[in-house]
Coordinates of C-alpha atoms in Angstrom, one line a residue:
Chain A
X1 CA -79.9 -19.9 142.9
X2 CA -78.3 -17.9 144.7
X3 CA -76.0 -17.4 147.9
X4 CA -77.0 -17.0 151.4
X5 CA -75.3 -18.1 154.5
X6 CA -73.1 -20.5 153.3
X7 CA -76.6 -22.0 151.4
X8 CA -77.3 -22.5 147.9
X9 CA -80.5 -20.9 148.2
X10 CA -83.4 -21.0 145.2
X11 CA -84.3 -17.0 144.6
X12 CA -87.4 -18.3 142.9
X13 CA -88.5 -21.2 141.0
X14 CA -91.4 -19.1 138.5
X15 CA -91.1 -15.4 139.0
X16 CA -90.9 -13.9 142.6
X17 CA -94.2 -11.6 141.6
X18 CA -96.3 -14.8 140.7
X19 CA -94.7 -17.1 144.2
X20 CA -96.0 -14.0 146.2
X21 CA -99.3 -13.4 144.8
X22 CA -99.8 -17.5 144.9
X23 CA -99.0 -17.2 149.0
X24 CA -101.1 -14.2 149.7
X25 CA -104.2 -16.2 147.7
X26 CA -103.8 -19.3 148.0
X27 CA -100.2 -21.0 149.1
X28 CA -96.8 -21.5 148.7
X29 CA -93.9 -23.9 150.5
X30 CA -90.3 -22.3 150.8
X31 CA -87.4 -24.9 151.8
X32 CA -85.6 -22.5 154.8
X33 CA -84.0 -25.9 156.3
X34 CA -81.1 -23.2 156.2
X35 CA -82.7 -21.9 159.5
X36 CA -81.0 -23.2 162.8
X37 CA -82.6 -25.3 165.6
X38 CA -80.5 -25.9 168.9
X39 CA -82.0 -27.5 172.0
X40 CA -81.9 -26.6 175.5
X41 CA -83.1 -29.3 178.0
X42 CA -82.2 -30.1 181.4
X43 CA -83.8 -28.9 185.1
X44 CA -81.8 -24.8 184.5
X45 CA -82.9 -24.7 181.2
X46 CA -85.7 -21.9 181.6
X47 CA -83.5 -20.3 184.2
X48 CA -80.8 -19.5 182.0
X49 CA -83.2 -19.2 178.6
X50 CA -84.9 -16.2 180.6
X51 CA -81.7 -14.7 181.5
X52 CA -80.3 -14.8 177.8
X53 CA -83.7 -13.8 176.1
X54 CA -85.6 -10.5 176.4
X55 CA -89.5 -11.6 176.0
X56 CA -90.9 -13.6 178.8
X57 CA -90.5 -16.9 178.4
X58 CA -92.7 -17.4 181.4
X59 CA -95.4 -16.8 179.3
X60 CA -95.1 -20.0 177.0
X61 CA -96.2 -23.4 178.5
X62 CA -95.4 -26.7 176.6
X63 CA -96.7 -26.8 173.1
X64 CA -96.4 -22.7 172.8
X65 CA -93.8 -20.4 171.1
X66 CA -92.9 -16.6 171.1
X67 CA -90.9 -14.3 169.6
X68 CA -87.8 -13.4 171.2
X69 CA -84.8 -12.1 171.0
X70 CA -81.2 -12.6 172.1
X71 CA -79.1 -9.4 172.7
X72 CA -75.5 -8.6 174.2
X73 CA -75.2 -6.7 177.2
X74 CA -75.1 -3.4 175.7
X75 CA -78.5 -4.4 174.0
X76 CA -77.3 -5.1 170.4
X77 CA -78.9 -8.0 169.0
X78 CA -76.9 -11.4 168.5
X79 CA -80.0 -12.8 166.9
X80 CA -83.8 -12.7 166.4
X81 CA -85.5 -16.3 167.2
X82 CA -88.3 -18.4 168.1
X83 CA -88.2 -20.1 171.3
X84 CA -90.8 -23.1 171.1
X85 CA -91.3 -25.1 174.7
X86 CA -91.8 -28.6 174.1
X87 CA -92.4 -31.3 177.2
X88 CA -88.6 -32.1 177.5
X89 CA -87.2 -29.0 176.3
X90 CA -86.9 -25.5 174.1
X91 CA -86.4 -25.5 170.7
X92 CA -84.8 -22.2 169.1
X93 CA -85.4 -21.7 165.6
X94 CA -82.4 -19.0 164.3
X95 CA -81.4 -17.2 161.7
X96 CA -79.0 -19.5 159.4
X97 CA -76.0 -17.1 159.3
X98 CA -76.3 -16.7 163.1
X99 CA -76.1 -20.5 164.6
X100 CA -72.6 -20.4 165.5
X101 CA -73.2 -16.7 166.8
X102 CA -76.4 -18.1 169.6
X103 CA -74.6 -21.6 169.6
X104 CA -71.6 -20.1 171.2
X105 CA -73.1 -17.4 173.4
X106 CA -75.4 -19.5 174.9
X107 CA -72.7 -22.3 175.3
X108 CA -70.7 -19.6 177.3
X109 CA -73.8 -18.4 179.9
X110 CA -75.9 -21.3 180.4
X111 CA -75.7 -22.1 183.6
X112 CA -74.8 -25.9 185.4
X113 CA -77.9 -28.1 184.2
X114 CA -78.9 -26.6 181.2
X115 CA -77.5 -28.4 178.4
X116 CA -77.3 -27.2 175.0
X117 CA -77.4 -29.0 171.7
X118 CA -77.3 -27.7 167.9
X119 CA -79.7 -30.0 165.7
X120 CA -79.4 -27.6 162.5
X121 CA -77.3 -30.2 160.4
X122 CA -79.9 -33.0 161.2
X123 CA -83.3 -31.4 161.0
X124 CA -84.5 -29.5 157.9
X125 CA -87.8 -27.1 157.5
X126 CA -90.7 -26.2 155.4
X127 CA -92.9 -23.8 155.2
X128 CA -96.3 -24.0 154.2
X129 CA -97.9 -20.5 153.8
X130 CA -101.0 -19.1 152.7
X131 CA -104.9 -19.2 153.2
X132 CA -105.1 -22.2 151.3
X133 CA -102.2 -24.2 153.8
X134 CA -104.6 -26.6 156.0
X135 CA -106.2 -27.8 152.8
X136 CA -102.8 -28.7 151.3
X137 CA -101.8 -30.5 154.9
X138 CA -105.1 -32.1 155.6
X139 CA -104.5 -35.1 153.0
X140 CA -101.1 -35.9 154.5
X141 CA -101.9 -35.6 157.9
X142 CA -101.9 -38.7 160.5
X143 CA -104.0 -37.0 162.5
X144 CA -105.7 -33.2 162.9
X145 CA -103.4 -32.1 165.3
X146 CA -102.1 -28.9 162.9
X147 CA -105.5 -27.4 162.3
X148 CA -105.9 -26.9 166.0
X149 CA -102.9 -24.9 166.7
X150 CA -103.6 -21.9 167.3
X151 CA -100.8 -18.7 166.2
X152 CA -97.4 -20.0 167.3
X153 CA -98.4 -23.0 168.9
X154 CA -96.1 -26.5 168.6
X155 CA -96.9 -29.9 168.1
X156 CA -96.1 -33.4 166.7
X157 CA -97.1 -35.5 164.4
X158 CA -96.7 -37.5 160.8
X159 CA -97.0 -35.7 157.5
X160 CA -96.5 -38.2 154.5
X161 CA -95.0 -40.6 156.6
X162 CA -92.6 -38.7 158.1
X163 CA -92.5 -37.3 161.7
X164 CA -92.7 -34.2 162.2
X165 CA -92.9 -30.5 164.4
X166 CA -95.3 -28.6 162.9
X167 CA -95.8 -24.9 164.3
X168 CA -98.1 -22.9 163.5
X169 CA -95.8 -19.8 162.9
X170 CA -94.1 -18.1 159.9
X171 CA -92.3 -15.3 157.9
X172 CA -94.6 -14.2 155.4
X173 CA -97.9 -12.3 157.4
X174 CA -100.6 -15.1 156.2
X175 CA -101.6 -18.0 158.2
X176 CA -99.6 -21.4 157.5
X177 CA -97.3 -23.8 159.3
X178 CA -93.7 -24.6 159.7
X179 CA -92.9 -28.2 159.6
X180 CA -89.3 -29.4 160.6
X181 CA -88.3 -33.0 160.4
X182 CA -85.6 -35.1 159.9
X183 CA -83.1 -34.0 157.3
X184 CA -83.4 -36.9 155.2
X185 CA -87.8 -37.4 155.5
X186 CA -88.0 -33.4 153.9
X187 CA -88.4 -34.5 150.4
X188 CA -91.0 -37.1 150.4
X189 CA -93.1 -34.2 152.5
X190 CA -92.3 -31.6 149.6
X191 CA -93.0 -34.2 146.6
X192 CA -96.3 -35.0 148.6
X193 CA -97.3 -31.5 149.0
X194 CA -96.7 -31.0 145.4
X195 CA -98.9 -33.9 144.7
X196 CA -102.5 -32.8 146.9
X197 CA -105.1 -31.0 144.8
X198 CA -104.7 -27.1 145.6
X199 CA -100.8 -28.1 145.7
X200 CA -98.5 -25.1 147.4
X201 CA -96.6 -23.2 144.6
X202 CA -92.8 -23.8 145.1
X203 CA -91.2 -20.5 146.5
X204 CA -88.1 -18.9 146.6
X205 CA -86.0 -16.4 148.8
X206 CA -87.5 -13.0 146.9
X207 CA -91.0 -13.6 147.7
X208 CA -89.8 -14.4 151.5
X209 CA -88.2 -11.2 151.3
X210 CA -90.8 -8.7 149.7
X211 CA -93.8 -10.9 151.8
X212 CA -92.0 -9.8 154.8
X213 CA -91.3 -6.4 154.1
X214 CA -95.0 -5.8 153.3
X215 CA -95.6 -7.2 156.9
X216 CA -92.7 -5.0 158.0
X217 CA -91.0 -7.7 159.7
X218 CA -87.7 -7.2 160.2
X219 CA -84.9 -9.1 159.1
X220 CA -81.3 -9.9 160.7
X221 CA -78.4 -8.8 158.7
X222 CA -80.6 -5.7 157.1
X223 CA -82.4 -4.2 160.2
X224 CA -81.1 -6.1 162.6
X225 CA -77.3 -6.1 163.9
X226 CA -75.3 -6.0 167.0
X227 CA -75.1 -2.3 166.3
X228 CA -78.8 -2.2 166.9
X229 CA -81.2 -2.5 170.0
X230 CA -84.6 -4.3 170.1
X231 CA -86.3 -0.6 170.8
X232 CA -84.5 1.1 167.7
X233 CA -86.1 -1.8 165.8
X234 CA -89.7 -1.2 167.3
X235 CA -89.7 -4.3 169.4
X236 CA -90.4 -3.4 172.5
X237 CA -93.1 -5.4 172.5
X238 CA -90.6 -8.5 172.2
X239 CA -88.7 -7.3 175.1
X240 CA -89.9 -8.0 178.9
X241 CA -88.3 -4.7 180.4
X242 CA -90.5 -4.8 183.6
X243 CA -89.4 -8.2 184.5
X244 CA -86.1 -6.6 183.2
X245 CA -83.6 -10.0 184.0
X246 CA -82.1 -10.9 180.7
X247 CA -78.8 -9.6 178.8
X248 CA -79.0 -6.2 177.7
X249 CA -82.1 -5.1 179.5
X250 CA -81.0 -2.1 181.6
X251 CA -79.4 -0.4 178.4
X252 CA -83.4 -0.9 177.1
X253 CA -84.8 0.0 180.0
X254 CA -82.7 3.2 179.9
X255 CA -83.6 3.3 176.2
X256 CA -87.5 3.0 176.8
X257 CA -87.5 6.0 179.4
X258 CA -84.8 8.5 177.4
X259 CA -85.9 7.4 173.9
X260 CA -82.9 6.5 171.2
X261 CA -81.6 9.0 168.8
X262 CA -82.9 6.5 165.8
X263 CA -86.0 4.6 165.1
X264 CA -87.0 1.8 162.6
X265 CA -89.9 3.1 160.1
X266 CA -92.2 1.3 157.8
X267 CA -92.4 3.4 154.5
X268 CA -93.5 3.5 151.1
X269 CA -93.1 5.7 147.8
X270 CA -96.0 8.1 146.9
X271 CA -94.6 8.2 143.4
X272 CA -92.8 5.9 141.1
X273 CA -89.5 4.0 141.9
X274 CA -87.8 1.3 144.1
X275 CA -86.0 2.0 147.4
X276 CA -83.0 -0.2 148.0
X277 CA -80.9 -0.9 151.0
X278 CA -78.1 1.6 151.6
X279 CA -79.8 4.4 150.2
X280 CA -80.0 7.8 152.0
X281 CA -83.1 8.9 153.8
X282 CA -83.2 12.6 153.4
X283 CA -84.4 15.0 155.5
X284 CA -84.8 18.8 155.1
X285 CA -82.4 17.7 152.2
X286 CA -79.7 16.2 154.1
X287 CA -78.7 12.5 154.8
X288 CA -80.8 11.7 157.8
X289 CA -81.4 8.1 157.9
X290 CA -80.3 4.6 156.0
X291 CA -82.5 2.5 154.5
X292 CA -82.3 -1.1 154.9
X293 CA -84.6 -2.7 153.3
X294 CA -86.7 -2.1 150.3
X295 CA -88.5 -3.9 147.2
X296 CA -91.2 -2.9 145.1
X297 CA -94.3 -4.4 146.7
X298 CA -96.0 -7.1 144.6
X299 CA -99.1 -6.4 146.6
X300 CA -99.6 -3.0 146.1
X301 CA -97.3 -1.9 143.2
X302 CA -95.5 0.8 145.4
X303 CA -91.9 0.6 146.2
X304 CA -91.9 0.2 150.0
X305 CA -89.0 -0.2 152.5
X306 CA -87.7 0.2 155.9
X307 CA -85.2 2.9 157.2
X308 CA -83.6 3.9 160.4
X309 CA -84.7 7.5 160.6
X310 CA -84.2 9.9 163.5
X311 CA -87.3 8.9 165.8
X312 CA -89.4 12.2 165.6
X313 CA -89.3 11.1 161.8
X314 CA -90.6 7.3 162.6
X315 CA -94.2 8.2 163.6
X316 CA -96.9 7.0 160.9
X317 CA -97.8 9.2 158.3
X318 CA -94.5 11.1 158.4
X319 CA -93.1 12.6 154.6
X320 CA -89.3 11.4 153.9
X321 CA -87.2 12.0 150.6
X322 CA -85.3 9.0 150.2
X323 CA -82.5 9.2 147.5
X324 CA -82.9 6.6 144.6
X325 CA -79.1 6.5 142.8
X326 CA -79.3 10.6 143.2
X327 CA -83.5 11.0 142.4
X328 CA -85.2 12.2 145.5
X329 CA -88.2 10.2 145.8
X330 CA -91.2 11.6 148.1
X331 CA -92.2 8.7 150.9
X332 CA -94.2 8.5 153.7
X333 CA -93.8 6.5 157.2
X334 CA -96.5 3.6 157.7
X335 CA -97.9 1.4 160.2
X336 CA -97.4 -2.3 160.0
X337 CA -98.3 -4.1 157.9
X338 CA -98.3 -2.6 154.6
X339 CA -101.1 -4.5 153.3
X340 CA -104.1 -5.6 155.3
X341 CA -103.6 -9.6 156.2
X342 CA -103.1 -11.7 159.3
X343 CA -101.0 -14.5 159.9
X344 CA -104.0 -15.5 162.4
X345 CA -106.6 -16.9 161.0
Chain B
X1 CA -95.1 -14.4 133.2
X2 CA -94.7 -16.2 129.7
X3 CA -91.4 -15.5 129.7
X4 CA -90.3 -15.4 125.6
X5 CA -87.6 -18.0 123.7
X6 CA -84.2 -16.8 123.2
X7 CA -83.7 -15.4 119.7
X8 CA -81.4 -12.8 118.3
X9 CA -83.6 -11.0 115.1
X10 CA -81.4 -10.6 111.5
X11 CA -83.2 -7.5 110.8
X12 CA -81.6 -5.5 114.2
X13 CA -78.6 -4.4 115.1
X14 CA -76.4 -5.3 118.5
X15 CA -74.7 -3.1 121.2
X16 CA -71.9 -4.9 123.7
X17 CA -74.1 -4.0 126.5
X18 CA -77.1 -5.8 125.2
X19 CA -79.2 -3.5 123.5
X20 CA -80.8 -3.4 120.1
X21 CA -81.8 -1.0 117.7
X22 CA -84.7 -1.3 114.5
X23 CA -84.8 1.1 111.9
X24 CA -88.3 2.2 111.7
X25 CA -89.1 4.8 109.0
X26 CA -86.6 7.9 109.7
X27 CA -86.4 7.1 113.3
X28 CA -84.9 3.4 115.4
X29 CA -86.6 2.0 118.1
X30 CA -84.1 0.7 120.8
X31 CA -84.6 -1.8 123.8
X32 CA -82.9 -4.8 125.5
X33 CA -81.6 -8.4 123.9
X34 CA -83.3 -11.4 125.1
X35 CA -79.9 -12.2 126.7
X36 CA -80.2 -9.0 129.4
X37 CA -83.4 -9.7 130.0
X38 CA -82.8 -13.0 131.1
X39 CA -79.6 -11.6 133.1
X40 CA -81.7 -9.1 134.7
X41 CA -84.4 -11.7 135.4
X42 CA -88.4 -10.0 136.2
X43 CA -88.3 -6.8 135.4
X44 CA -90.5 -4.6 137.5
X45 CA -89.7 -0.9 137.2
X46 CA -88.5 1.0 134.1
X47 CA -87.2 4.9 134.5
X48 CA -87.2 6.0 131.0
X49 CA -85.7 9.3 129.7
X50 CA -88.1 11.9 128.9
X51 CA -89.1 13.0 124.8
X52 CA -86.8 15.5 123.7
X53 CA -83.9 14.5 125.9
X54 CA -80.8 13.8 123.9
X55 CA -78.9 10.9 124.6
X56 CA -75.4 9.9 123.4
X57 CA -74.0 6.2 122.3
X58 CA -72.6 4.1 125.0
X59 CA -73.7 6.1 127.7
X60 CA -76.8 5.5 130.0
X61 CA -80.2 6.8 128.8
X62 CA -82.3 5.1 131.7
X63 CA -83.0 2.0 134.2
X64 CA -84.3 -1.2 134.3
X65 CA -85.2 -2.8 137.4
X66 CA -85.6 -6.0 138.6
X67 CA -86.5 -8.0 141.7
X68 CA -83.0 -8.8 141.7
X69 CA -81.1 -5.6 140.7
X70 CA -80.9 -2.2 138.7
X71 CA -79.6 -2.1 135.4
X72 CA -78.6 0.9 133.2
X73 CA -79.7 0.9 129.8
X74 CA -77.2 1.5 127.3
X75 CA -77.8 3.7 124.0
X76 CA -76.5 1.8 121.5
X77 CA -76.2 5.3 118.9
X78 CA -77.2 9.1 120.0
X79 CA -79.9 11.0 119.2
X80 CA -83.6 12.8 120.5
X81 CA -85.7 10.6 122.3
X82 CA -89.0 11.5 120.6
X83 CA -91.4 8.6 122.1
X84 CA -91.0 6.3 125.1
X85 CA -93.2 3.2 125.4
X86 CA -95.7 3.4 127.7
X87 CA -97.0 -0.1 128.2
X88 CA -93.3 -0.8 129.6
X89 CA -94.3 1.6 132.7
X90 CA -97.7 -0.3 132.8
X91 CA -96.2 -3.9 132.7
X92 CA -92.8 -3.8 132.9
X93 CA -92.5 -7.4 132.7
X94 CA -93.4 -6.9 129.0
X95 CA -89.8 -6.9 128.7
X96 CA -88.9 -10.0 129.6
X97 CA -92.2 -11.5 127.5
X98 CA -91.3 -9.7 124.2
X99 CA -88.3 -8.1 124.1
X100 CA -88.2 -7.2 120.2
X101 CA -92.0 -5.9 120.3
X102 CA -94.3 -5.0 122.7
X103 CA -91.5 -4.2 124.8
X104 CA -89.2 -2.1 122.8
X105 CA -88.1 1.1 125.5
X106 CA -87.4 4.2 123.4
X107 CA -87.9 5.8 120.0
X108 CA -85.3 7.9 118.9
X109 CA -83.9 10.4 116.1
X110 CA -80.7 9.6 115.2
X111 CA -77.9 12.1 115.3
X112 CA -75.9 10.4 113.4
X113 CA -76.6 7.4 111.3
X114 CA -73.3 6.2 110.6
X115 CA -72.6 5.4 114.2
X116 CA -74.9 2.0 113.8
X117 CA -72.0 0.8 111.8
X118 CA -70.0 0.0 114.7
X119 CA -72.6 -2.2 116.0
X120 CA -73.0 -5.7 115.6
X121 CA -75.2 -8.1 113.5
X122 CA -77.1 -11.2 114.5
X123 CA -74.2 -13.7 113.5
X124 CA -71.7 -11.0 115.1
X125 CA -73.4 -10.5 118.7
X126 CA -74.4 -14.4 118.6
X127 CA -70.6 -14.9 118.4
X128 CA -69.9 -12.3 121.0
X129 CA -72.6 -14.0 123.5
X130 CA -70.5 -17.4 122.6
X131 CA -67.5 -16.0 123.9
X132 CA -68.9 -14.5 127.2

């Protein structure tokens, strides 16, 4: 076990090599009830969502989710989320060690009619992940609502008895579902799951983290901060700068058209060794970057990470030296994702 | 992973950092106790020294690596590294399935013998693991 937000998290319940190999071919479930949910209902509640978050929630209808993000106004990010509109109301799925951090800021700018409402303590989550998750689901399923969602959709409905919000969305890059029901109803959905023929291996917090570093997705705390911008960390794409009315979006606007001194790159080691967060990336032999993320890939047997280099350094394909405990190690920049898979079926 | 049963061999002797050594002809064969490995958890990288490098008792001689973290690997006497195992930079986890054996790390030519009679025996590092 070990310590993450406040949580007594499970680093792995086999080995972290053998839970990620099991998601990528077949599937795995991970208990992240750690993650946040608040609520934000009432007649001003996509009024004062779109001011708050950068990606345009005018683009979800009920029963869809999208990435987002929430950012202060000089563009740092407060936290990276998943805003889900449901027929009454949005559902934001955040990062554990931020609740009180979204919780407050939106609490402070919502406008009149927009009510907010934190339902972390009372609902926990699941995630089923992997190509084998709608076989897993389909015996415990009241009906075949889940295995017509398409990528990030929402919906409702019973899973071993218990009710549920199943979305079709995830952490890891393969396709899969996250189910989020009442606090209490989580373990008779995790002993059934454990039960079904082609039963999910259990797993832990290290194959969450090297699955999503071999997607490069980024994660809060390690490549994302308040000290960092959405278009430092290559999510521009998250960001709805031509619409342009949420928190923080003239500093990116500014940031799209000047460029930033820093970008976020996808690497990996062309020869032997494991990056680690912290470590210098060097260029032309002198500290030019931090990295702030890395593992040794289970997938492909590389160490791989991700870095904040200067940004003529973050294009694809680039060489970087990164300094492993004073061994330069040669690296080069990537695209995401490191290893060909699609969380979309 | 089959991961292997604690056990603490008579015939070896023990370093405070968790290392072993075997007497093996003229030469000793060092690696890691059960106990590290099982501290250190999956162990996924190993940087060894390189044969001929001379390495000196209680200092670092190379690293293990982990999911979880980097370890230095103590040498438990000094000496000339003269063979480094191979099928721990294949399958590193062979560490953590046979620590004593098919996962032994270096091969070394002792500089001086009588420095492996500060180290502990079974009963002796058993006792020190007691009190940890």
């Amino acid at each position: 076990m070990g310590g993450f937000a406040g949580w007594d998290m499970p680093l792995y319940y086999s080995t972290a090599s053998a839970e990620h190999r099991a998601v990528r071919a077949t599937c795995g479930l991970f208990d992240v009830s750690h993650m946040g949910q608040l609520e934000v209902s009432g007649p001003a509640a996509r009024e004062g969502l779109s001011r708050a978050l950068t990606n345009d929630l005018s683009a979800i209808g009920p029963g869809q989710g999208q990435y987002t993000l929430l950012c202060q106004d000089d563009g740092g990010v407060i936290d990276d989320l998943i805003v889900y509109a449901l027929p009454d109301r949005y559902l934001l799925v955040v990062n554990a060690s931020n609740i009180a951090a979204c919780r407050d800021w939106l609490a402070e700018r919502l406008p009149d009619g927009a009510e907010l409402a934190d339902r972390s303590p009372e609902v926990a989550m699941l995630a089923l992940q992997g190509p084998g998750w709608a076989d897993a689901l389909r015996p415990l399923a009241a009906t075949p609502l889940a295995f017509s969602l398409d990528y990030f959709d929402i919906g409702e409905d019973v899973i071993a008895g218990v009710p549920c919000l199943i979305a079709r969305t995830g952490y890891t890059g393969e396709p899969g579902v996250e189910l989020m029901c009442p606090w209490d109803g989580a373990p008779a959905i995790w002993d059934a799951l454990m039960a079904v023929e082609g039963a999910p291996a259990p797993a832990g917090l290290v194959a969450r983290d090297t699955l999503r570093l071999e997607m490069g997705y980024p994660l809060y705390g390690q490549e994302l901060s308040r000290e960092r911008t959405p278009i430092e960390a290559g999510l521009k794409w998250a960001c709805d700068i031509a619409g342009g009315g949420f928190t923080g979006a003239e500093v990116m606007r500014r940031q799209v058209e000047e460029g930033t001194a820093d970008r976020l790159a996808v690497f990996r080691l062309t020869e032997p060794g494991i990056p680690r967060a912290g470590q210098d990336v060097l260029i032309g032999g002198r500290p030019a970057g931090t990295v702030t993320s890395g593992t040794l890939s289970p997938s492909l047997d590389v160490g791989i990470g991700m870095a904040y280099v200067p940004s003529a350094s973050a294009a694809p394909d680039t060489d970087l030296v990164i300094d492993v405990r004073g061994k330069p190690k040669a690296a080069r920049t990537a695209r995401r994702p490191l290893v060909a898979t699609s969380p979309k079926e | 992973m089959a991961a292997a049963d604690e056990s603490y061999p008579a015939d070896l002797r023990y370093h405070p950092e968790h290392d072993w050594v075997r007497a093996d002809g003229d030469e000793h064969v060092f690696g890691i106790t059960w106990y590290a490995q099982d501290a250190l958890g999956e162990v996924v990288y190993y940087d060894p020294p390189k044969v001929g490098d001379t390495i000196t008792k209680d200092a670092p001689y190379g690293e293990l690596e982990s999911v979880k973290a980097v370890s230095d690997i103590f040498a438990p006497a000094s000496g000339e590294v003269t063979a480094v195992n191979p099928a721990v930079n294949d399958r590193p986890e062979v560490v953590n399935e046979d620590p004593y054996g098919a996962g032994w790390l270096v091969r070394v030519k002792l500089s001086d013998p009588s420095e492996l009679d500060s180290l502990m025996d079974e009963p002796a590092y058993r006792a020190y693991l007691a009190g940890l």
